[in-house]
Amino acid sequence: MKILAATGNKGKLREIREILENDDLTIVSPDEIGIKSDVLEDGLTFEENAIKKATAIRDISGMNVLADDSGLCVDALGGMPGVISARFSGAGATDAKNIMKLLGLMEGKKDRKAKFVCVLALALTDGRIITASGECHGIITDSPSGTGGFGYDPVFLEPSSGLTFAEMPQDEKNRISHRRRALEELRIIIKEL
């Protein structure tokens, strides 16, 4: 099956390809086929955003489309940044600015628990929408550590390894990540189709 991954995020695209590489799936990006994938993510939940993105790009491309909405939810911040994780620091948000804002808000907080959440939506050309989700629990560090990954990876410590996602080798992160868990759930559903 050929699937268009509706993301311009090279980190997400790389993870999707690496995780699904052994399946009978061909993953293409919007850039590779000349499609614009900018869809306003104004939903209140990860699922709403993923479905909106998947269906919009499916309607434009005429292809099966996989969309991902994911983010960081921090207990001490009432689940923020949540669905606005990528634009948490406002206009012109970057990974570094988002991390700085997060660490500023976490200053003095004893509860450092957080989770990465990923919701996938697969919009099929026959009109069906399939969703899957995954979570990975961890702790927000006091300062960034590591140079790998993207987004909040430098401040997300995975407790069993004692490493931030940015310190982990990519294959190790892919084995335990929220995206991996969602993709594995989706893989099972796809095989049943």
PDB file of C-alpha atoms in Angstrom:
ATOM      1  CA  MET A   1       0.000   0.000   0.000  1.00  0.00           C
ATOM      2  CA  LYS A   2       1.263   3.476  -0.847  1.00  0.00           C
ATOM      3  CA  ILE A   3       0.707   6.037   1.895  1.00  0.00           C
ATOM      4  CA  LEU A   4       1.318   9.764   1.858  1.00  0.00           C
ATOM      5  CA  ALA A   5       2.658  10.886   5.248  1.00  0.00           C
ATOM      6  CA  ALA A   6       1.113  14.328   5.720  1.00  0.00           C
ATOM      7  CA  THR A   7       3.980  15.998   7.490  1.00  0.00           C
ATOM      8  CA  GLY A   8       6.659  18.499   6.646  1.00  0.00           C
ATOM      9  CA  ASN A   9       8.541  17.553   9.822  1.00  0.00           C
ATOM     10  CA  LYS A  10      11.617  15.644   8.656  1.00  0.00           C
ATOM     11  CA  GLY A  11      12.065  14.072  12.106  1.00  0.00           C
ATOM     12  CA  LYS A  12       8.552  12.632  12.128  1.00  0.00           C
ATOM     13  CA  LEU A  13       8.882  11.424   8.528  1.00  0.00           C
ATOM     14  CA  ARG A  14      12.177   9.691   9.309  1.00  0.00           C
ATOM     15  CA  GLU A  15      10.643   7.950  12.347  1.00  0.00           C
ATOM     16  CA  ILE A  16       7.566   6.808  10.392  1.00  0.00           C
ATOM     17  CA  ARG A  17       9.739   5.380   7.626  1.00  0.00           C
ATOM     18  CA  GLU A  18      12.149   3.679  10.023  1.00  0.00           C
ATOM     19  CA  ILE A  19       9.370   2.096  12.037  1.00  0.00           C
ATOM     20  CA  LEU A  20       7.306   0.898   9.052  1.00  0.00           C
ATOM     21  CA  GLU A  21      10.252  -0.033   6.800  1.00  0.00           C
ATOM     22  CA  ASN A  22       9.680  -3.782   7.136  1.00  0.00           C
ATOM     23  CA  ASP A  23       6.004  -3.643   6.184  1.00  0.00           C
ATOM     24  CA  ASP A  24       4.640  -3.803   2.634  1.00  0.00           C
ATOM     25  CA  LEU A  25       4.094  -0.057   2.732  1.00  0.00           C
ATOM     26  CA  THR A  26       5.618   2.694   0.654  1.00  0.00           C
ATOM     27  CA  ILE A  27       5.737   5.986   2.531  1.00  0.00           C
ATOM     28  CA  VAL A  28       5.993   9.160   0.453  1.00  0.00           C
ATOM     29  CA  SER A  29       6.190  12.746   1.665  1.00  0.00           C
ATOM     30  CA  PRO A  30       4.240  15.751   0.365  1.00  0.00           C
ATOM     31  CA  ASP A  31       7.483  17.274  -0.938  1.00  0.00           C
ATOM     32  CA  GLU A  32       8.274  14.153  -2.957  1.00  0.00           C
ATOM     33  CA  ILE A  33       5.011  14.363  -4.864  1.00  0.00           C
ATOM     34  CA  GLY A  34       4.620  18.148  -4.945  1.00  0.00           C
ATOM     35  CA  ILE A  35       1.688  18.507  -2.519  1.00  0.00           C
ATOM     36  CA  LYS A  36       1.353  21.286   0.066  1.00  0.00           C
ATOM     37  CA  SER A  37       0.565  19.787   3.465  1.00  0.00           C
ATOM     38  CA  ASP A  38      -0.178  22.920   5.469  1.00  0.00           C
ATOM     39  CA  VAL A  39      -3.469  22.404   7.279  1.00  0.00           C
ATOM     40  CA  LEU A  40      -4.503  24.651  10.165  1.00  0.00           C
ATOM     41  CA  GLU A  41      -4.380  22.520  13.308  1.00  0.00           C
ATOM     42  CA  ASP A  42      -7.112  24.214  15.308  1.00  0.00           C
ATOM     43  CA  GLY A  43      -8.691  21.145  16.909  1.00  0.00           C
ATOM     44  CA  LEU A  44      -8.996  20.786  20.664  1.00  0.00           C
ATOM     45  CA  THR A  45      -7.512  17.278  20.679  1.00  0.00           C
ATOM     46  CA  PHE A  46      -4.683  15.432  18.984  1.00  0.00           C
ATOM     47  CA  GLU A  47      -7.270  13.176  17.317  1.00  0.00           C
ATOM     48  CA  GLU A  48      -9.248  16.098  15.842  1.00  0.00           C
ATOM     49  CA  ASN A  49      -6.065  17.578  14.369  1.00  0.00           C
ATOM     50  CA  ALA A  50      -4.824  14.260  12.954  1.00  0.00           C
ATOM     51  CA  ILE A  51      -8.178  13.494  11.299  1.00  0.00           C
ATOM     52  CA  LYS A  52      -8.501  17.014   9.906  1.00  0.00           C
ATOM     53  CA  LYS A  53      -5.011  16.841   8.387  1.00  0.00           C
ATOM     54  CA  ALA A  54      -5.433  13.331   6.983  1.00  0.00           C
ATOM     55  CA  THR A  55      -8.784  14.005   5.323  1.00  0.00           C
ATOM     56  CA  ALA A  56      -7.770  17.385   3.902  1.00  0.00           C
ATOM     57  CA  ILE A  57      -4.613  16.005   2.304  1.00  0.00           C
ATOM     58  CA  ARG A  58      -6.443  12.866   1.099  1.00  0.00           C
ATOM     59  CA  ASP A  59      -8.996  15.078  -0.639  1.00  0.00           C
ATOM     60  CA  ILE A  60      -6.223  17.107  -2.310  1.00  0.00           C
ATOM     61  CA  SER A  61      -3.981  14.175  -3.274  1.00  0.00           C
ATOM     62  CA  GLY A  62      -6.430  11.344  -3.950  1.00  0.00           C
ATOM     63  CA  MET A  63      -4.109   9.064  -1.954  1.00  0.00           C
ATOM     64  CA  ASN A  64      -4.275   7.142   1.308  1.00  0.00           C
ATOM     65  CA  VAL A  65      -2.954   9.657   3.833  1.00  0.00           C
ATOM     66  CA  LEU A  66      -1.369   9.158   7.241  1.00  0.00           C
ATOM     67  CA  ALA A  67      -1.378  12.191   9.514  1.00  0.00           C
ATOM     68  CA  ASP A  68       0.140  12.488  12.937  1.00  0.00           C
ATOM     69  CA  ASP A  69      -0.581  14.951  15.668  1.00  0.00           C
ATOM     70  CA  SER A  70       1.596  14.636  18.682  1.00  0.00           C
ATOM     71  CA  GLY A  71       2.924  16.631  21.540  1.00  0.00           C
ATOM     72  CA  LEU A  72       4.113  16.841  25.080  1.00  0.00           C
ATOM     73  CA  CYS A  73       1.694  16.878  28.016  1.00  0.00           C
ATOM     74  CA  VAL A  74       3.138  17.953  31.369  1.00  0.00           C
ATOM     75  CA  ASP A  75       1.235  17.099  34.549  1.00  0.00           C
ATOM     76  CA  ALA A  76       2.318  20.178  36.529  1.00  0.00           C
ATOM     77  CA  LEU A  77       1.122  22.418  33.669  1.00  0.00           C
ATOM     78  CA  GLY A  78      -2.332  20.859  33.436  1.00  0.00           C
ATOM     79  CA  GLY A  79      -1.412  18.941  30.278  1.00  0.00           C
ATOM     80  CA  MET A  80       0.230  21.857  28.482  1.00  0.00           C
ATOM     81  CA  PRO A  81       1.664  22.383  25.960  1.00  0.00           C
ATOM     82  CA  GLY A  82      -0.512  19.595  24.518  1.00  0.00           C
ATOM     83  CA  VAL A  83      -1.960  20.259  21.063  1.00  0.00           C
ATOM     84  CA  ILE A  84       0.016  23.503  20.768  1.00  0.00           C
ATOM     85  CA  SER A  85       3.382  21.830  21.487  1.00  0.00           C
ATOM     86  CA  ALA A  86       4.968  22.907  18.179  1.00  0.00           C
ATOM     87  CA  ARG A  87       3.878  26.534  18.587  1.00  0.00           C
ATOM     88  CA  PHE A  88       4.043  26.772  22.379  1.00  0.00           C
ATOM     89  CA  SER A  89       6.318  29.827  22.419  1.00  0.00           C
ATOM     90  CA  GLY A  90       4.097  31.768  20.000  1.00  0.00           C
ATOM     91  CA  ALA A  91       4.765  33.257  16.565  1.00  0.00           C
ATOM     92  CA  GLY A  92       8.130  32.193  15.205  1.00  0.00           C
ATOM     93  CA  ALA A  93       8.285  29.231  17.603  1.00  0.00           C
ATOM     94  CA  THR A  94      11.367  27.017  17.374  1.00  0.00           C
ATOM     95  CA  ASP A  95      12.329  23.896  19.303  1.00  0.00           C
ATOM     96  CA  ALA A  96      14.788  25.956  21.359  1.00  0.00           C
ATOM     97  CA  LYS A  97      12.229  28.680  22.183  1.00  0.00           C
ATOM     98  CA  ASN A  98       9.593  26.087  23.114  1.00  0.00           C
ATOM     99  CA  ILE A  99      12.039  24.333  25.439  1.00  0.00           C
ATOM    100  CA  MET A 100      13.050  27.638  27.065  1.00  0.00           C
ATOM    101  CA  LYS A 101       9.401  28.523  27.711  1.00  0.00           C
ATOM    102  CA  LEU A 102       8.684  25.052  29.106  1.00  0.00           C
ATOM    103  CA  LEU A 103      11.676  25.119  31.436  1.00  0.00           C
ATOM    104  CA  GLY A 104      10.740  28.610  32.606  1.00  0.00           C
ATOM    105  CA  LEU A 105       7.236  27.428  33.515  1.00  0.00           C
ATOM    106  CA  MET A 106       8.643  24.335  35.243  1.00  0.00           C
ATOM    107  CA  GLU A 107      11.047  26.295  37.440  1.00  0.00           C
ATOM    108  CA  GLY A 108      10.499  25.326  41.087  1.00  0.00           C
ATOM    109  CA  LYS A 109       7.971  22.576  40.252  1.00  0.00           C
ATOM    110  CA  LYS A 110       8.505  19.283  42.088  1.00  0.00           C
ATOM    111  CA  ASP A 111       6.150  17.262  39.888  1.00  0.00           C
ATOM    112  CA  ARG A 112       8.146  16.733  36.670  1.00  0.00           C
ATOM    113  CA  LYS A 113       6.000  13.933  35.185  1.00  0.00           C
ATOM    114  CA  ALA A 114       5.128  14.240  31.514  1.00  0.00           C
ATOM    115  CA  LYS A 115       4.144  12.141  28.546  1.00  0.00           C
ATOM    116  CA  PHE A 116       4.536  12.310  24.820  1.00  0.00           C
ATOM    117  CA  VAL A 117       1.250  11.561  23.042  1.00  0.00           C
ATOM    118  CA  CYS A 118       0.852  10.601  19.395  1.00  0.00           C
ATOM    119  CA  VAL A 119      -2.436  10.144  17.542  1.00  0.00           C
ATOM    120  CA  LEU A 120      -2.358   8.867  13.985  1.00  0.00           C
ATOM    121  CA  ALA A 121      -5.192   9.110  11.493  1.00  0.00           C
ATOM    122  CA  LEU A 122      -5.154   7.128   8.264  1.00  0.00           C
ATOM    123  CA  ALA A 123      -7.655   8.518   5.760  1.00  0.00           C
ATOM    124  CA  LEU A 124      -8.253   5.886   3.103  1.00  0.00           C
ATOM    125  CA  THR A 125      -9.364   6.655  -0.417  1.00  0.00           C
ATOM    126  CA  ASP A 126     -12.564   4.636   0.186  1.00  0.00           C
ATOM    127  CA  GLY A 127     -13.610   7.177   2.852  1.00  0.00           C
ATOM    128  CA  ARG A 128     -12.696   5.191   5.951  1.00  0.00           C
ATOM    129  CA  ILE A 129     -10.732   6.842   8.754  1.00  0.00           C
ATOM    130  CA  ILE A 130      -8.617   4.718  11.061  1.00  0.00           C
ATOM    131  CA  THR A 131      -7.040   6.127  14.210  1.00  0.00           C
ATOM    132  CA  ALA A 132      -4.401   4.804  16.586  1.00  0.00           C
ATOM    133  CA  SER A 133      -2.624   6.323  19.562  1.00  0.00           C
ATOM    134  CA  GLY A 134       0.417   5.830  21.719  1.00  0.00           C
ATOM    135  CA  GLU A 135       2.006   7.373  24.798  1.00  0.00           C
ATOM    136  CA  CYS A 136       5.462   7.403  26.340  1.00  0.00           C
ATOM    137  CA  HIS A 137       5.863   8.522  29.947  1.00  0.00           C
ATOM    138  CA  GLY A 138       8.852  10.353  31.311  1.00  0.00           C
ATOM    139  CA  ILE A 139      10.182  13.255  33.342  1.00  0.00           C
ATOM    140  CA  ILE A 140      11.048  16.835  32.384  1.00  0.00           C
ATOM    141  CA  THR A 141      14.700  17.584  33.122  1.00  0.00           C
ATOM    142  CA  ASP A 142      16.027  20.863  34.539  1.00  0.00           C
ATOM    143  CA  SER A 143      18.073  21.563  31.407  1.00  0.00           C
ATOM    144  CA  PRO A 144      18.469  20.194  27.861  1.00  0.00           C
ATOM    145  CA  SER A 145      20.791  17.251  27.294  1.00  0.00           C
ATOM    146  CA  GLY A 146      21.706  15.517  24.043  1.00  0.00           C
ATOM    147  CA  THR A 147      21.871  16.518  20.402  1.00  0.00           C
ATOM    148  CA  GLY A 148      19.627  13.941  18.705  1.00  0.00           C
ATOM    149  CA  GLY A 149      15.925  13.929  18.051  1.00  0.00           C
ATOM    150  CA  PHE A 150      13.776  17.024  17.711  1.00  0.00           C
ATOM    151  CA  GLY A 151      11.169  19.036  19.576  1.00  0.00           C
ATOM    152  CA  TYR A 152      11.226  18.486  23.341  1.00  0.00           C
ATOM    153  CA  ASP A 153      13.521  15.424  23.145  1.00  0.00           C
ATOM    154  CA  PRO A 154      16.441  17.167  24.962  1.00  0.00           C
ATOM    155  CA  VAL A 155      14.318  17.721  28.108  1.00  0.00           C
ATOM    156  CA  PHE A 156      12.292  14.475  28.116  1.00  0.00           C
ATOM    157  CA  LEU A 157      13.982  11.868  30.297  1.00  0.00           C
ATOM    158  CA  GLU A 158      12.877   8.269  29.765  1.00  0.00           C
ATOM    159  CA  PRO A 159      13.166   6.726  33.269  1.00  0.00           C
ATOM    160  CA  SER A 160      14.104   3.120  32.446  1.00  0.00           C
ATOM    161  CA  SER A 161      17.101   4.165  30.328  1.00  0.00           C
ATOM    162  CA  GLY A 162      18.085   7.264  32.318  1.00  0.00           C
ATOM    163  CA  LEU A 163      18.524   9.114  29.019  1.00  0.00           C
ATOM    164  CA  THR A 164      16.691  11.951  27.376  1.00  0.00           C
ATOM    165  CA  PHE A 165      15.206  11.164  23.977  1.00  0.00           C
ATOM    166  CA  ALA A 166      17.921  13.437  22.511  1.00  0.00           C
ATOM    167  CA  GLU A 167      20.654  11.305  24.108  1.00  0.00           C
ATOM    168  CA  MET A 168      19.269   7.995  22.848  1.00  0.00           C
ATOM    169  CA  PRO A 169      20.367   6.365  19.628  1.00  0.00           C
ATOM    170  CA  GLN A 170      17.534   6.777  17.094  1.00  0.00           C
ATOM    171  CA  ASP A 171      16.774   3.045  16.920  1.00  0.00           C
ATOM    172  CA  GLU A 172      16.416   2.860  20.714  1.00  0.00           C
ATOM    173  CA  LYS A 173      14.055   5.844  20.759  1.00  0.00           C
ATOM    174  CA  ASN A 174      12.043   4.314  17.909  1.00  0.00           C
ATOM    175  CA  ARG A 175      11.648   1.112  19.935  1.00  0.00           C
ATOM    176  CA  ILE A 176       9.910   2.846  22.871  1.00  0.00           C
ATOM    177  CA  SER A 177       8.456   6.096  21.515  1.00  0.00           C
ATOM    178  CA  HIS A 178       4.849   7.239  21.541  1.00  0.00           C
ATOM    179  CA  ARG A 179       4.930   7.279  17.725  1.00  0.00           C
ATOM    180  CA  ARG A 180       6.170   3.670  17.671  1.00  0.00           C
ATOM    181  CA  ARG A 181       3.319   2.576  19.915  1.00  0.00           C
ATOM    182  CA  ALA A 182       0.751   4.352  17.738  1.00  0.00           C
ATOM    183  CA  LEU A 183       2.289   2.969  14.522  1.00  0.00           C
ATOM    184  CA  GLU A 184       2.291  -0.571  15.922  1.00  0.00           C
ATOM    185  CA  GLU A 185      -1.391  -0.248  16.815  1.00  0.00           C
ATOM    186  CA  LEU A 186      -2.085   1.108  13.316  1.00  0.00           C
ATOM    187  CA  ARG A 187      -0.015  -1.675  11.687  1.00  0.00           C
ATOM    188  CA  ILE A 188      -2.247  -4.315  13.334  1.00  0.00           C
ATOM    189  CA  ILE A 189      -5.375  -2.562  12.044  1.00  0.00           C
ATOM    190  CA  ILE A 190      -3.942  -2.242   8.512  1.00  0.00           C
ATOM    191  CA  LYS A 191      -3.138  -5.966   8.403  1.00  0.00           C
ATOM    192  CA  GLU A 192      -6.776  -6.730   9.272  1.00  0.00           C
ATOM    193  CA  LEU A 193      -8.110  -4.612   6.388  1.00  0.00           C
TER     194      LEU A 193
END
